[in-house]
Amino acid sequence: MHPFVYQRADTVRDAAERLAEPNSMPLGGGTDLLTVLKEDLARPDTLVDLRYIPGGTDIGAAEDGGLRIGAAVRINTLAANVMIRERYPALASACASVGTTALRHMGTLGGNLCQRPRCWYFRRNIPCLKNGGDSCPAATGENQYLAILGGGPCHVVHPSDPAVALTALDAVVEIAGPGGTRTVAIEEFYVLPAERLDRETVLEAGEFVTGVVIPPGREGGWQRYEKLMQRGAWDFALVSLAAVRRSDGAVRLVLGGVAPTPWRVTSSVEEDAASGNLDEQDVATLAERALYDARPLAGNGYKVTLATTLLSRAIREMDQG
């Protein structure tokens, strides 16, 4: 492992100044970063610890009346928090499904949202588009766990469970960096490989996530998060779904494990799902429409079936509940 210097940031400004230095990287829980360093996918000279920035571990009211979650809040804390479980059960369930108990106790929300993809060609430094190669070996190779939507020229899937739930809750990501602070809707926080290959988010050099805000009106209603895995636990999603029907009747359906970003289905499908009084044929048609643009690779066509099943079940239960 490349040697590095550890630095602890005590304020947002301190962190921004340290991360503005060449070859610096942020440190949260470190669960993904340690793997990235061991696999020689990054060789930072400095790691800047963000966990001690004031407000980083807070869960409380946002200025607009919504909910703010600091980036340094542990995943297990979110999964166990009584208020989160009661008001935002999709998020609590998504957090409870992350990795192992140990990983949930170590991992932070900010780190989880910003983790790198798990494609084994990329992770094993086999030449690919993400590590300096000129092609995607997964396109014709081992691709059973990769994208069926939004892929190309790279076919990775984003591994975060909380990101899927937060997208269904219309969350906003708080970002800080050398140029100041800004906010980005989580739907716009992630980028497709067709837009850029060097990273998976809109974060620029030196920027880091300071928190997430869930707007008012997203609490309660009908919420579900369901995750299908190859193993019963401790695994990344083959396919997952966050489904939310808000108190105002609006519906959000977001798939995980199928695309390089959390994948929100088309608004027309959500609107029709919200209309209610659906029979079995209506439900099946909506689920199929949601996957109309799927372009599976040779080894992952089964994900279309899994995603259709999850969507059908959620739409049916939402309509009945």
PDB file of C-alpha atoms in Angstrom:
ATOM      1  CA  MET A   1       0.000   0.000   0.000  1.00  0.00           C
ATOM      2  CA  HIS A   2       1.265   3.461  -0.901  1.00  0.00           C
ATOM      3  CA  PRO A   3       2.327   5.359   2.266  1.00  0.00           C
ATOM      4  CA  PHE A   4       0.231   8.353   3.266  1.00  0.00           C
ATOM      5  CA  VAL A   5      -0.047  11.041   5.941  1.00  0.00           C
ATOM      6  CA  TYR A   6      -3.140  11.160   8.155  1.00  0.00           C
ATOM      7  CA  GLN A   7      -4.674  14.567   8.896  1.00  0.00           C
ATOM      8  CA  ARG A   8      -7.758  15.341  10.970  1.00  0.00           C
ATOM      9  CA  ALA A   9     -10.010  18.187   9.815  1.00  0.00           C
ATOM     10  CA  ASP A  10     -11.809  20.127  12.545  1.00  0.00           C
ATOM     11  CA  THR A  11     -14.011  22.378  10.386  1.00  0.00           C
ATOM     12  CA  VAL A  12     -15.471  22.365   6.891  1.00  0.00           C
ATOM     13  CA  ARG A  13     -13.058  25.104   5.875  1.00  0.00           C
ATOM     14  CA  ASP A  14     -10.122  23.186   7.326  1.00  0.00           C
ATOM     15  CA  ALA A  15     -11.145  20.084   5.386  1.00  0.00           C
ATOM     16  CA  ALA A  16     -11.572  22.049   2.164  1.00  0.00           C
ATOM     17  CA  GLU A  17      -8.117  23.598   2.504  1.00  0.00           C
ATOM     18  CA  ARG A  18      -6.466  20.261   3.213  1.00  0.00           C
ATOM     19  CA  LEU A  19      -8.272  18.497   0.372  1.00  0.00           C
ATOM     20  CA  ALA A  20      -7.236  21.282  -2.000  1.00  0.00           C
ATOM     21  CA  GLU A  21      -3.655  20.078  -1.611  1.00  0.00           C
ATOM     22  CA  PRO A  22      -2.436  17.815  -4.451  1.00  0.00           C
ATOM     23  CA  ASN A  23      -3.084  14.099  -4.066  1.00  0.00           C
ATOM     24  CA  SER A  24      -5.287  14.351  -0.965  1.00  0.00           C
ATOM     25  CA  MET A  25      -8.339  12.167  -0.362  1.00  0.00           C
ATOM     26  CA  PRO A  26     -11.209  12.332   2.157  1.00  0.00           C
ATOM     27  CA  LEU A  27     -11.608   9.676   4.855  1.00  0.00           C
ATOM     28  CA  GLY A  28     -14.977   8.740   6.363  1.00  0.00           C
ATOM     29  CA  GLY A  29     -15.523   5.283   7.806  1.00  0.00           C
ATOM     30  CA  GLY A  30     -12.799   3.946   5.518  1.00  0.00           C
ATOM     31  CA  THR A  31     -14.542   0.648   4.721  1.00  0.00           C
ATOM     32  CA  ASP A  32     -14.398   1.167   0.955  1.00  0.00           C
ATOM     33  CA  LEU A  33     -11.336   3.420   0.961  1.00  0.00           C
ATOM     34  CA  LEU A  34      -9.197   0.738   2.597  1.00  0.00           C
ATOM     35  CA  THR A  35     -10.107  -1.691  -0.171  1.00  0.00           C
ATOM     36  CA  VAL A  36      -9.412   0.923  -2.834  1.00  0.00           C
ATOM     37  CA  LEU A  37      -5.960   1.545  -1.347  1.00  0.00           C
ATOM     38  CA  LYS A  38      -5.148  -2.152  -1.025  1.00  0.00           C
ATOM     39  CA  GLU A  39      -6.189  -2.750  -4.621  1.00  0.00           C
ATOM     40  CA  ASP A  40      -3.909   0.124  -5.693  1.00  0.00           C
ATOM     41  CA  LEU A  41      -6.795   1.993  -7.295  1.00  0.00           C
ATOM     42  CA  ALA A  42      -5.681   5.186  -5.548  1.00  0.00           C
ATOM     43  CA  ARG A  43      -2.307   6.323  -4.211  1.00  0.00           C
ATOM     44  CA  PRO A  44      -2.984   9.375  -2.022  1.00  0.00           C
ATOM     45  CA  ASP A  45      -0.203  11.164  -0.173  1.00  0.00           C
ATOM     46  CA  THR A  46      -2.661  12.498   2.417  1.00  0.00           C
ATOM     47  CA  LEU A  47      -5.902  11.224   3.938  1.00  0.00           C
ATOM     48  CA  VAL A  48      -8.105  13.915   5.490  1.00  0.00           C
ATOM     49  CA  ASP A  49     -10.401  12.595   8.225  1.00  0.00           C
ATOM     50  CA  LEU A  50     -13.835  14.250   7.980  1.00  0.00           C
ATOM     51  CA  ARG A  51     -15.503  12.520  10.932  1.00  0.00           C
ATOM     52  CA  TYR A  52     -14.771  15.251  13.489  1.00  0.00           C
ATOM     53  CA  ILE A  53     -16.278  18.193  11.615  1.00  0.00           C
ATOM     54  CA  PRO A  54     -19.034  19.780  13.752  1.00  0.00           C
ATOM     55  CA  GLY A  55     -22.483  18.664  12.630  1.00  0.00           C
ATOM     56  CA  GLY A  56     -21.130  15.641  10.820  1.00  0.00           C
ATOM     57  CA  THR A  57     -22.784  13.156  13.167  1.00  0.00           C
ATOM     58  CA  ASP A  58     -26.008  15.099  13.703  1.00  0.00           C
ATOM     59  CA  ILE A  59     -29.504  13.980  12.734  1.00  0.00           C
ATOM     60  CA  GLY A  60     -32.002  16.799  13.099  1.00  0.00           C
ATOM     61  CA  ALA A  61     -34.321  19.356  11.587  1.00  0.00           C
ATOM     62  CA  ALA A  62     -33.172  21.137   8.443  1.00  0.00           C
ATOM     63  CA  GLU A  63     -33.671  24.870   7.980  1.00  0.00           C
ATOM     64  CA  ASP A  64     -36.638  24.305   5.650  1.00  0.00           C
ATOM     65  CA  GLY A  65     -38.366  21.927   8.050  1.00  0.00           C
ATOM     66  CA  GLY A  66     -37.104  18.732   6.472  1.00  0.00           C
ATOM     67  CA  LEU A  67     -34.486  16.393   7.914  1.00  0.00           C
ATOM     68  CA  ARG A  68     -30.722  16.854   7.775  1.00  0.00           C
ATOM     69  CA  ILE A  69     -28.334  13.935   8.222  1.00  0.00           C
ATOM     70  CA  GLY A  70     -24.632  14.659   8.650  1.00  0.00           C
ATOM     71  CA  ALA A  71     -22.239  12.837   6.340  1.00  0.00           C
ATOM     72  CA  ALA A  72     -20.372  11.231   9.258  1.00  0.00           C
ATOM     73  CA  VAL A  73     -23.474   9.512  10.676  1.00  0.00           C
ATOM     74  CA  ARG A  74     -22.853   5.775  10.817  1.00  0.00           C
ATOM     75  CA  ILE A  75     -24.995   3.528   8.651  1.00  0.00           C
ATOM     76  CA  ASN A  76     -25.995   1.450  11.667  1.00  0.00           C
ATOM     77  CA  THR A  77     -27.114   4.593  13.489  1.00  0.00           C
ATOM     78  CA  LEU A  78     -29.551   5.356  10.669  1.00  0.00           C
ATOM     79  CA  ALA A  79     -30.789   1.778  10.559  1.00  0.00           C
ATOM     80  CA  ALA A  80     -31.498   1.774  14.318  1.00  0.00           C
ATOM     81  CA  ASN A  81     -32.757   5.338  14.783  1.00  0.00           C
ATOM     82  CA  VAL A  82     -36.375   5.231  15.988  1.00  0.00           C
ATOM     83  CA  MET A  83     -37.381   8.445  14.222  1.00  0.00           C
ATOM     84  CA  ILE A  84     -35.864   7.295  10.906  1.00  0.00           C
ATOM     85  CA  ARG A  85     -37.577   3.925  11.223  1.00  0.00           C
ATOM     86  CA  GLU A  86     -40.963   5.549  11.872  1.00  0.00           C
ATOM     87  CA  ARG A  87     -40.855   8.461   9.417  1.00  0.00           C
ATOM     88  CA  TYR A  88     -38.484   7.203   6.699  1.00  0.00           C
ATOM     89  CA  PRO A  89     -38.726   3.386   6.808  1.00  0.00           C
ATOM     90  CA  ALA A  90     -37.372   2.975   3.278  1.00  0.00           C
ATOM     91  CA  LEU A  91     -34.118   4.641   4.341  1.00  0.00           C
ATOM     92  CA  ALA A  92     -33.904   2.641   7.581  1.00  0.00           C
ATOM     93  CA  SER A  93     -34.427  -0.623   5.681  1.00  0.00           C
ATOM     94  CA  ALA A  94     -31.848   0.317   3.055  1.00  0.00           C
ATOM     95  CA  CYS A  95     -29.278   1.081   5.742  1.00  0.00           C
ATOM     96  CA  ALA A  96     -30.068  -2.152   7.594  1.00  0.00           C
ATOM     97  CA  SER A  97     -29.354  -4.109   4.406  1.00  0.00           C
ATOM     98  CA  VAL A  98     -25.812  -2.739   3.979  1.00  0.00           C
ATOM     99  CA  GLY A  99     -22.990  -5.268   4.323  1.00  0.00           C
ATOM    100  CA  THR A 100     -22.312  -6.791   7.708  1.00  0.00           C
ATOM    101  CA  THR A 101     -22.942  -5.534  11.245  1.00  0.00           C
ATOM    102  CA  ALA A 102     -19.293  -4.516  11.529  1.00  0.00           C
ATOM    103  CA  LEU A 103     -19.366  -2.617   8.236  1.00  0.00           C
ATOM    104  CA  ARG A 104     -22.555  -0.800   9.213  1.00  0.00           C
ATOM    105  CA  HIS A 105     -20.969   0.268  12.503  1.00  0.00           C
ATOM    106  CA  MET A 106     -17.891   1.603  10.681  1.00  0.00           C
ATOM    107  CA  GLY A 107     -19.321   2.992   7.450  1.00  0.00           C
ATOM    108  CA  THR A 108     -20.612   6.564   7.214  1.00  0.00           C
ATOM    109  CA  LEU A 109     -23.439   7.881   5.076  1.00  0.00           C
ATOM    110  CA  GLY A 110     -21.137  10.166   3.100  1.00  0.00           C
ATOM    111  CA  GLY A 111     -18.678   7.382   2.416  1.00  0.00           C
ATOM    112  CA  ASN A 112     -21.420   4.977   1.410  1.00  0.00           C
ATOM    113  CA  LEU A 113     -22.847   7.429  -1.113  1.00  0.00           C
ATOM    114  CA  CYS A 114     -19.413   8.015  -2.621  1.00  0.00           C
ATOM    115  CA  GLN A 115     -18.044   4.458  -2.744  1.00  0.00           C
ATOM    116  CA  ARG A 116     -16.497   3.185  -5.945  1.00  0.00           C
ATOM    117  CA  PRO A 117     -18.171   0.512  -8.105  1.00  0.00           C
ATOM    118  CA  ARG A 118     -17.484  -3.173  -7.542  1.00  0.00           C
ATOM    119  CA  CYS A 119     -16.864  -4.364 -11.134  1.00  0.00           C
ATOM    120  CA  TRP A 120     -14.121  -6.957 -10.726  1.00  0.00           C
ATOM    121  CA  TYR A 121     -12.242  -5.856 -13.850  1.00  0.00           C
ATOM    122  CA  PHE A 122     -11.911  -2.358 -12.384  1.00  0.00           C
ATOM    123  CA  ARG A 123     -11.198  -3.619  -8.875  1.00  0.00           C
ATOM    124  CA  ARG A 124      -8.493  -6.027 -10.043  1.00  0.00           C
ATOM    125  CA  ASN A 125      -6.798  -3.392 -12.200  1.00  0.00           C
ATOM    126  CA  ILE A 126      -7.489  -5.264 -15.409  1.00  0.00           C
ATOM    127  CA  PRO A 127      -7.299  -2.588 -18.126  1.00  0.00           C
ATOM    128  CA  CYS A 128     -10.746  -1.013 -18.510  1.00  0.00           C
ATOM    129  CA  LEU A 129     -12.277   2.362 -19.240  1.00  0.00           C
ATOM    130  CA  LYS A 130     -12.249   3.340 -15.559  1.00  0.00           C
ATOM    131  CA  ASN A 131      -8.582   2.667 -14.934  1.00  0.00           C
ATOM    132  CA  GLY A 132      -7.003   3.962 -18.123  1.00  0.00           C
ATOM    133  CA  GLY A 133      -7.791   1.172 -20.576  1.00  0.00           C
ATOM    134  CA  ASP A 134      -9.427   1.721 -23.942  1.00  0.00           C
ATOM    135  CA  SER A 135     -12.319  -0.756 -23.718  1.00  0.00           C
ATOM    136  CA  CYS A 136     -14.745  -2.436 -21.335  1.00  0.00           C
ATOM    137  CA  PRO A 137     -13.799  -6.108 -20.912  1.00  0.00           C
ATOM    138  CA  ALA A 138     -17.065  -6.731 -19.061  1.00  0.00           C
ATOM    139  CA  ALA A 139     -19.085  -5.975 -22.203  1.00  0.00           C
ATOM    140  CA  THR A 140     -18.208  -9.400 -23.560  1.00  0.00           C
ATOM    141  CA  GLY A 141     -16.794 -10.981 -20.391  1.00  0.00           C
ATOM    142  CA  GLU A 142     -18.054 -11.592 -16.852  1.00  0.00           C
ATOM    143  CA  ASN A 143     -21.041  -9.274 -16.658  1.00  0.00           C
ATOM    144  CA  GLN A 144     -23.731 -11.091 -14.692  1.00  0.00           C
ATOM    145  CA  TYR A 145     -23.759  -8.473 -11.914  1.00  0.00           C
ATOM    146  CA  LEU A 146     -23.519  -5.376 -14.094  1.00  0.00           C
ATOM    147  CA  ALA A 147     -25.896  -2.805 -15.580  1.00  0.00           C
ATOM    148  CA  ILE A 148     -28.994  -3.415 -17.666  1.00  0.00           C
ATOM    149  CA  LEU A 149     -29.944   0.272 -17.752  1.00  0.00           C
ATOM    150  CA  GLY A 150     -27.833   3.354 -18.425  1.00  0.00           C
ATOM    151  CA  GLY A 151     -24.697   1.380 -19.228  1.00  0.00           C
ATOM    152  CA  GLY A 152     -22.193   2.073 -21.955  1.00  0.00           C
ATOM    153  CA  PRO A 153     -19.440   2.429 -22.700  1.00  0.00           C
ATOM    154  CA  CYS A 154     -18.831   1.176 -19.114  1.00  0.00           C
ATOM    155  CA  HIS A 155     -21.387  -1.113 -17.445  1.00  0.00           C
ATOM    156  CA  VAL A 156     -20.753  -0.746 -13.698  1.00  0.00           C
ATOM    157  CA  VAL A 157     -23.577  -0.547 -11.170  1.00  0.00           C
ATOM    158  CA  HIS A 158     -23.524   1.753  -8.174  1.00  0.00           C
ATOM    159  CA  PRO A 159     -23.392  -0.307  -4.965  1.00  0.00           C
ATOM    160  CA  SER A 160     -25.047   2.051  -2.439  1.00  0.00           C
ATOM    161  CA  ASP A 161     -28.323   0.949  -0.826  1.00  0.00           C
ATOM    162  CA  PRO A 162     -29.029   4.242   1.020  1.00  0.00           C
ATOM    163  CA  ALA A 163     -28.576   6.172  -2.247  1.00  0.00           C
ATOM    164  CA  VAL A 164     -31.532   4.311  -3.768  1.00  0.00           C
ATOM    165  CA  ALA A 165     -33.814   5.121  -0.821  1.00  0.00           C
ATOM    166  CA  LEU A 166     -32.631   8.735  -0.654  1.00  0.00           C
ATOM    167  CA  THR A 167     -33.378   9.173  -4.356  1.00  0.00           C
ATOM    168  CA  ALA A 168     -36.936   7.965  -3.751  1.00  0.00           C
ATOM    169  CA  LEU A 169     -37.149  10.533  -0.931  1.00  0.00           C
ATOM    170  CA  ASP A 170     -35.960  13.387  -3.222  1.00  0.00           C
ATOM    171  CA  ALA A 171     -32.932  14.050  -1.027  1.00  0.00           C
ATOM    172  CA  VAL A 172     -30.474  16.875  -1.595  1.00  0.00           C
ATOM    173  CA  VAL A 173     -26.723  16.425  -1.133  1.00  0.00           C
ATOM    174  CA  GLU A 174     -24.689  19.126   0.617  1.00  0.00           C
ATOM    175  CA  ILE A 175     -21.221  19.602  -0.876  1.00  0.00           C
ATOM    176  CA  ALA A 176     -18.221  21.643   0.311  1.00  0.00           C
ATOM    177  CA  GLY A 177     -14.891  22.302  -1.305  1.00  0.00           C
ATOM    178  CA  PRO A 178     -12.252  24.888  -2.166  1.00  0.00           C
ATOM    179  CA  GLY A 179     -14.841  26.955  -4.053  1.00  0.00           C
ATOM    180  CA  GLY A 180     -17.329  27.080  -1.182  1.00  0.00           C
ATOM    181  CA  THR A 181     -20.529  25.134  -0.606  1.00  0.00           C
ATOM    182  CA  ARG A 182     -23.339  24.010  -2.879  1.00  0.00           C
ATOM    183  CA  THR A 183     -26.284  21.642  -2.925  1.00  0.00           C
ATOM    184  CA  VAL A 184     -27.232  19.102  -5.583  1.00  0.00           C
ATOM    185  CA  ALA A 185     -30.369  16.991  -5.895  1.00  0.00           C
ATOM    186  CA  ILE A 186     -29.300  13.398  -5.387  1.00  0.00           C
ATOM    187  CA  GLU A 187     -30.741  12.503  -8.801  1.00  0.00           C
ATOM    188  CA  GLU A 188     -28.141  14.855 -10.274  1.00  0.00           C
ATOM    189  CA  PHE A 189     -25.345  13.853  -7.880  1.00  0.00           C
ATOM    190  CA  TYR A 190     -24.511  10.662  -9.769  1.00  0.00           C
ATOM    191  CA  VAL A 191     -23.312  10.638 -13.363  1.00  0.00           C
ATOM    192  CA  LEU A 192     -23.461   7.978 -16.066  1.00  0.00           C
ATOM    193  CA  PRO A 193     -20.301   6.584 -17.698  1.00  0.00           C
ATOM    194  CA  ALA A 194     -21.355   8.262 -20.938  1.00  0.00           C
ATOM    195  CA  GLU A 195     -20.902  11.603 -19.137  1.00  0.00           C
ATOM    196  CA  ARG A 196     -17.591  10.864 -17.413  1.00  0.00           C
ATOM    197  CA  LEU A 197     -15.501   7.787 -16.689  1.00  0.00           C
ATOM    198  CA  ASP A 198     -13.051   8.997 -14.055  1.00  0.00           C
ATOM    199  CA  ARG A 199     -15.619   9.116 -11.214  1.00  0.00           C
ATOM    200  CA  GLU A 200     -19.244   8.357 -10.429  1.00  0.00           C
ATOM    201  CA  THR A 201     -20.429  11.665  -8.940  1.00  0.00           C
ATOM    202  CA  VAL A 202     -20.373  15.380  -9.721  1.00  0.00           C
ATOM    203  CA  LEU A 203     -17.771  15.968  -7.000  1.00  0.00           C
ATOM    204  CA  GLU A 204     -14.827  17.925  -8.322  1.00  0.00           C
ATOM    205  CA  ALA A 205     -11.260  17.799  -7.022  1.00  0.00           C
ATOM    206  CA  GLY A 206     -11.188  18.723  -3.341  1.00  0.00           C
ATOM    207  CA  GLU A 207     -14.961  18.557  -2.851  1.00  0.00           C
ATOM    208  CA  PHE A 208     -16.653  16.340  -0.286  1.00  0.00           C
ATOM    209  CA  VAL A 209     -20.135  15.571   1.037  1.00  0.00           C
ATOM    210  CA  THR A 210     -21.063  17.287   4.324  1.00  0.00           C
ATOM    211  CA  GLY A 211     -24.627  16.054   4.690  1.00  0.00           C
ATOM    212  CA  VAL A 212     -27.919  15.066   3.124  1.00  0.00           C
ATOM    213  CA  VAL A 213     -31.256  16.862   3.452  1.00  0.00           C
ATOM    214  CA  ILE A 214     -34.622  15.171   2.954  1.00  0.00           C
ATOM    215  CA  PRO A 215     -37.173  17.873   2.080  1.00  0.00           C
ATOM    216  CA  PRO A 216     -40.372  18.327   4.095  1.00  0.00           C
ATOM    217  CA  GLY A 217     -43.367  16.233   3.083  1.00  0.00           C
ATOM    218  CA  ARG A 218     -41.324  13.094   2.394  1.00  0.00           C
ATOM    219  CA  GLU A 219     -41.882  11.522   5.785  1.00  0.00           C
ATOM    220  CA  GLY A 220     -44.541   8.896   6.327  1.00  0.00           C
ATOM    221  CA  GLY A 221     -46.897   7.716   3.634  1.00  0.00           C
ATOM    222  CA  TRP A 222     -46.255   4.248   2.230  1.00  0.00           C
ATOM    223  CA  GLN A 223     -42.567   3.282   1.967  1.00  0.00           C
ATOM    224  CA  ARG A 224     -40.696   0.092   1.135  1.00  0.00           C
ATOM    225  CA  TYR A 225     -37.123  -0.952   0.390  1.00  0.00           C
ATOM    226  CA  GLU A 226     -36.551  -4.453  -0.932  1.00  0.00           C
ATOM    227  CA  LYS A 227     -33.216  -5.961  -1.891  1.00  0.00           C
ATOM    228  CA  LEU A 228     -32.547  -9.191  -3.755  1.00  0.00           C
ATOM    229  CA  MET A 229     -29.113 -10.737  -3.188  1.00  0.00           C
ATOM    230  CA  GLN A 230     -27.277 -13.849  -4.270  1.00  0.00           C
ATOM    231  CA  ARG A 231     -26.675 -14.626  -0.604  1.00  0.00           C
ATOM    232  CA  GLY A 232     -29.162 -14.060   2.174  1.00  0.00           C
ATOM    233  CA  ALA A 233     -27.068 -11.276   3.697  1.00  0.00           C
ATOM    234  CA  TRP A 234     -23.709  -9.483   3.518  1.00  0.00           C
ATOM    235  CA  ASP A 235     -24.001  -8.929  -0.219  1.00  0.00           C
ATOM    236  CA  PHE A 236     -24.557  -6.199  -2.771  1.00  0.00           C
ATOM    237  CA  ALA A 237     -27.909  -5.985  -4.513  1.00  0.00           C
ATOM    238  CA  LEU A 238     -28.582  -7.978  -7.643  1.00  0.00           C
ATOM    239  CA  VAL A 239     -31.635  -5.731  -7.862  1.00  0.00           C
ATOM    240  CA  SER A 240     -33.210  -3.487  -5.244  1.00  0.00           C
ATOM    241  CA  LEU A 241     -36.194  -1.156  -5.181  1.00  0.00           C
ATOM    242  CA  ALA A 242     -37.163   1.835  -3.084  1.00  0.00           C
ATOM    243  CA  ALA A 243     -40.866   2.566  -3.480  1.00  0.00           C
ATOM    244  CA  VAL A 244     -42.550   5.580  -1.856  1.00  0.00           C
ATOM    245  CA  ARG A 245     -46.108   6.849  -2.011  1.00  0.00           C
ATOM    246  CA  ARG A 246     -46.142  10.185  -0.230  1.00  0.00           C
ATOM    247  CA  SER A 247     -48.996  11.552   1.807  1.00  0.00           C
ATOM    248  CA  ASP A 248     -49.818  13.897  -1.108  1.00  0.00           C
ATOM    249  CA  GLY A 249     -50.196  10.856  -3.394  1.00  0.00           C
ATOM    250  CA  ALA A 250     -46.987  11.326  -5.395  1.00  0.00           C
ATOM    251  CA  VAL A 251     -45.087   8.105  -6.160  1.00  0.00           C
ATOM    252  CA  ARG A 252     -41.361   7.465  -6.505  1.00  0.00           C
ATOM    253  CA  LEU A 253     -39.939   4.173  -7.788  1.00  0.00           C
ATOM    254  CA  VAL A 254     -36.143   3.832  -7.796  1.00  0.00           C
ATOM    255  CA  LEU A 255     -34.170   0.726  -8.738  1.00  0.00           C
ATOM    256  CA  GLY A 256     -30.727  -0.231  -7.471  1.00  0.00           C
ATOM    257  CA  GLY A 257     -28.264  -2.813  -8.746  1.00  0.00           C
ATOM    258  CA  VAL A 258     -29.337  -2.278 -12.359  1.00  0.00           C
ATOM    259  CA  ALA A 259     -27.515   0.885 -13.468  1.00  0.00           C
ATOM    260  CA  PRO A 260     -24.419   3.009 -12.847  1.00  0.00           C
ATOM    261  CA  THR A 261     -26.655   5.297 -10.753  1.00  0.00           C
ATOM    262  CA  PRO A 262     -29.770   4.817  -8.636  1.00  0.00           C
ATOM    263  CA  TRP A 263     -32.310   4.429 -11.441  1.00  0.00           C
ATOM    264  CA  ARG A 264     -35.612   6.259 -11.118  1.00  0.00           C
ATOM    265  CA  VAL A 265     -38.250   4.829 -13.435  1.00  0.00           C
ATOM    266  CA  THR A 266     -39.966   7.159 -15.884  1.00  0.00           C
ATOM    267  CA  SER A 267     -42.335   9.709 -14.399  1.00  0.00           C
ATOM    268  CA  SER A 268     -45.207   8.425 -16.531  1.00  0.00           C
ATOM    269  CA  VAL A 269     -44.949   5.015 -14.848  1.00  0.00           C
ATOM    270  CA  GLU A 270     -44.906   6.669 -11.413  1.00  0.00           C
ATOM    271  CA  GLU A 271     -47.911   8.815 -12.308  1.00  0.00           C
ATOM    272  CA  ASP A 272     -49.893   5.818 -13.542  1.00  0.00           C
ATOM    273  CA  ALA A 273     -48.932   3.848 -10.435  1.00  0.00           C
ATOM    274  CA  ALA A 274     -50.243   6.742  -8.343  1.00  0.00           C
ATOM    275  CA  SER A 275     -53.605   6.755 -10.147  1.00  0.00           C
ATOM    276  CA  GLY A 276     -54.828   3.731  -8.178  1.00  0.00           C
ATOM    277  CA  ASN A 277     -57.516   1.110  -8.840  1.00  0.00           C
ATOM    278  CA  LEU A 278     -55.075  -1.057 -10.811  1.00  0.00           C
ATOM    279  CA  ASP A 279     -55.876  -4.609 -11.832  1.00  0.00           C
ATOM    280  CA  GLU A 280     -53.246  -7.305 -12.354  1.00  0.00           C
ATOM    281  CA  GLN A 281     -52.858  -6.493 -16.054  1.00  0.00           C
ATOM    282  CA  ASP A 282     -52.336  -2.808 -15.253  1.00  0.00           C
ATOM    283  CA  VAL A 283     -49.654  -3.677 -12.699  1.00  0.00           C
ATOM    284  CA  ALA A 284     -47.855  -6.020 -15.108  1.00  0.00           C
ATOM    285  CA  THR A 285     -47.969  -3.433 -17.886  1.00  0.00           C
ATOM    286  CA  LEU A 286     -46.506  -0.707 -15.679  1.00  0.00           C
ATOM    287  CA  ALA A 287     -43.659  -2.944 -14.512  1.00  0.00           C
ATOM    288  CA  GLU A 288     -42.841  -3.904 -18.087  1.00  0.00           C
ATOM    289  CA  ARG A 289     -42.924  -0.258 -19.202  1.00  0.00           C
ATOM    290  CA  ALA A 290     -40.445   0.636 -16.461  1.00  0.00           C
ATOM    291  CA  LEU A 291     -37.936  -1.800 -17.989  1.00  0.00           C
ATOM    292  CA  TYR A 292     -38.628  -0.886 -21.611  1.00  0.00           C
ATOM    293  CA  ASP A 293     -35.179   0.679 -22.054  1.00  0.00           C
ATOM    294  CA  ALA A 294     -33.299  -2.227 -20.471  1.00  0.00           C
ATOM    295  CA  ARG A 295     -30.373  -3.442 -22.536  1.00  0.00           C
ATOM    296  CA  PRO A 296     -29.047  -6.512 -20.724  1.00  0.00           C
ATOM    297  CA  LEU A 297     -25.663  -7.998 -21.494  1.00  0.00           C
ATOM    298  CA  ALA A 298     -25.147 -11.677 -22.247  1.00  0.00           C
ATOM    299  CA  GLY A 299     -25.023 -12.727 -18.589  1.00  0.00           C
ATOM    300  CA  ASN A 300     -27.456 -10.442 -16.763  1.00  0.00           C
ATOM    301  CA  GLY A 301     -30.812 -10.698 -18.504  1.00  0.00           C
ATOM    302  CA  TYR A 302     -32.216 -12.242 -15.316  1.00  0.00           C
ATOM    303  CA  LYS A 303     -32.098  -8.766 -13.751  1.00  0.00           C
ATOM    304  CA  VAL A 304     -34.943  -7.663 -16.011  1.00  0.00           C
ATOM    305  CA  THR A 305     -37.121 -10.401 -14.531  1.00  0.00           C
ATOM    306  CA  LEU A 306     -36.072  -9.567 -10.957  1.00  0.00           C
ATOM    307  CA  ALA A 307     -36.681  -5.853 -11.419  1.00  0.00           C
ATOM    308  CA  THR A 308     -40.074  -6.476 -13.021  1.00  0.00           C
ATOM    309  CA  THR A 309     -41.032  -8.721 -10.101  1.00  0.00           C
ATOM    310  CA  LEU A 310     -40.029  -6.138  -7.479  1.00  0.00           C
ATOM    311  CA  LEU A 311     -41.868  -3.361  -9.295  1.00  0.00           C
ATOM    312  CA  SER A 312     -45.014  -5.438  -9.733  1.00  0.00           C
ATOM    313  CA  ARG A 313     -45.056  -6.358  -6.063  1.00  0.00           C
ATOM    314  CA  ALA A 314     -44.486  -2.784  -4.883  1.00  0.00           C
ATOM    315  CA  ILE A 315     -47.068  -1.241  -7.206  1.00  0.00           C
ATOM    316  CA  ARG A 316     -49.653  -3.837  -6.192  1.00  0.00           C
ATOM    317  CA  GLU A 317     -49.035  -3.424  -2.456  1.00  0.00           C
ATOM    318  CA  MET A 318     -48.900   0.353  -2.774  1.00  0.00           C
ATOM    319  CA  ASP A 319     -52.259   0.373  -4.515  1.00  0.00           C
ATOM    320  CA  GLN A 320     -53.784  -1.870  -1.856  1.00  0.00           C
ATOM    321  CA  GLY A 321     -52.200  -0.127   1.115  1.00  0.00           C
TER     322      GLY A 321
END
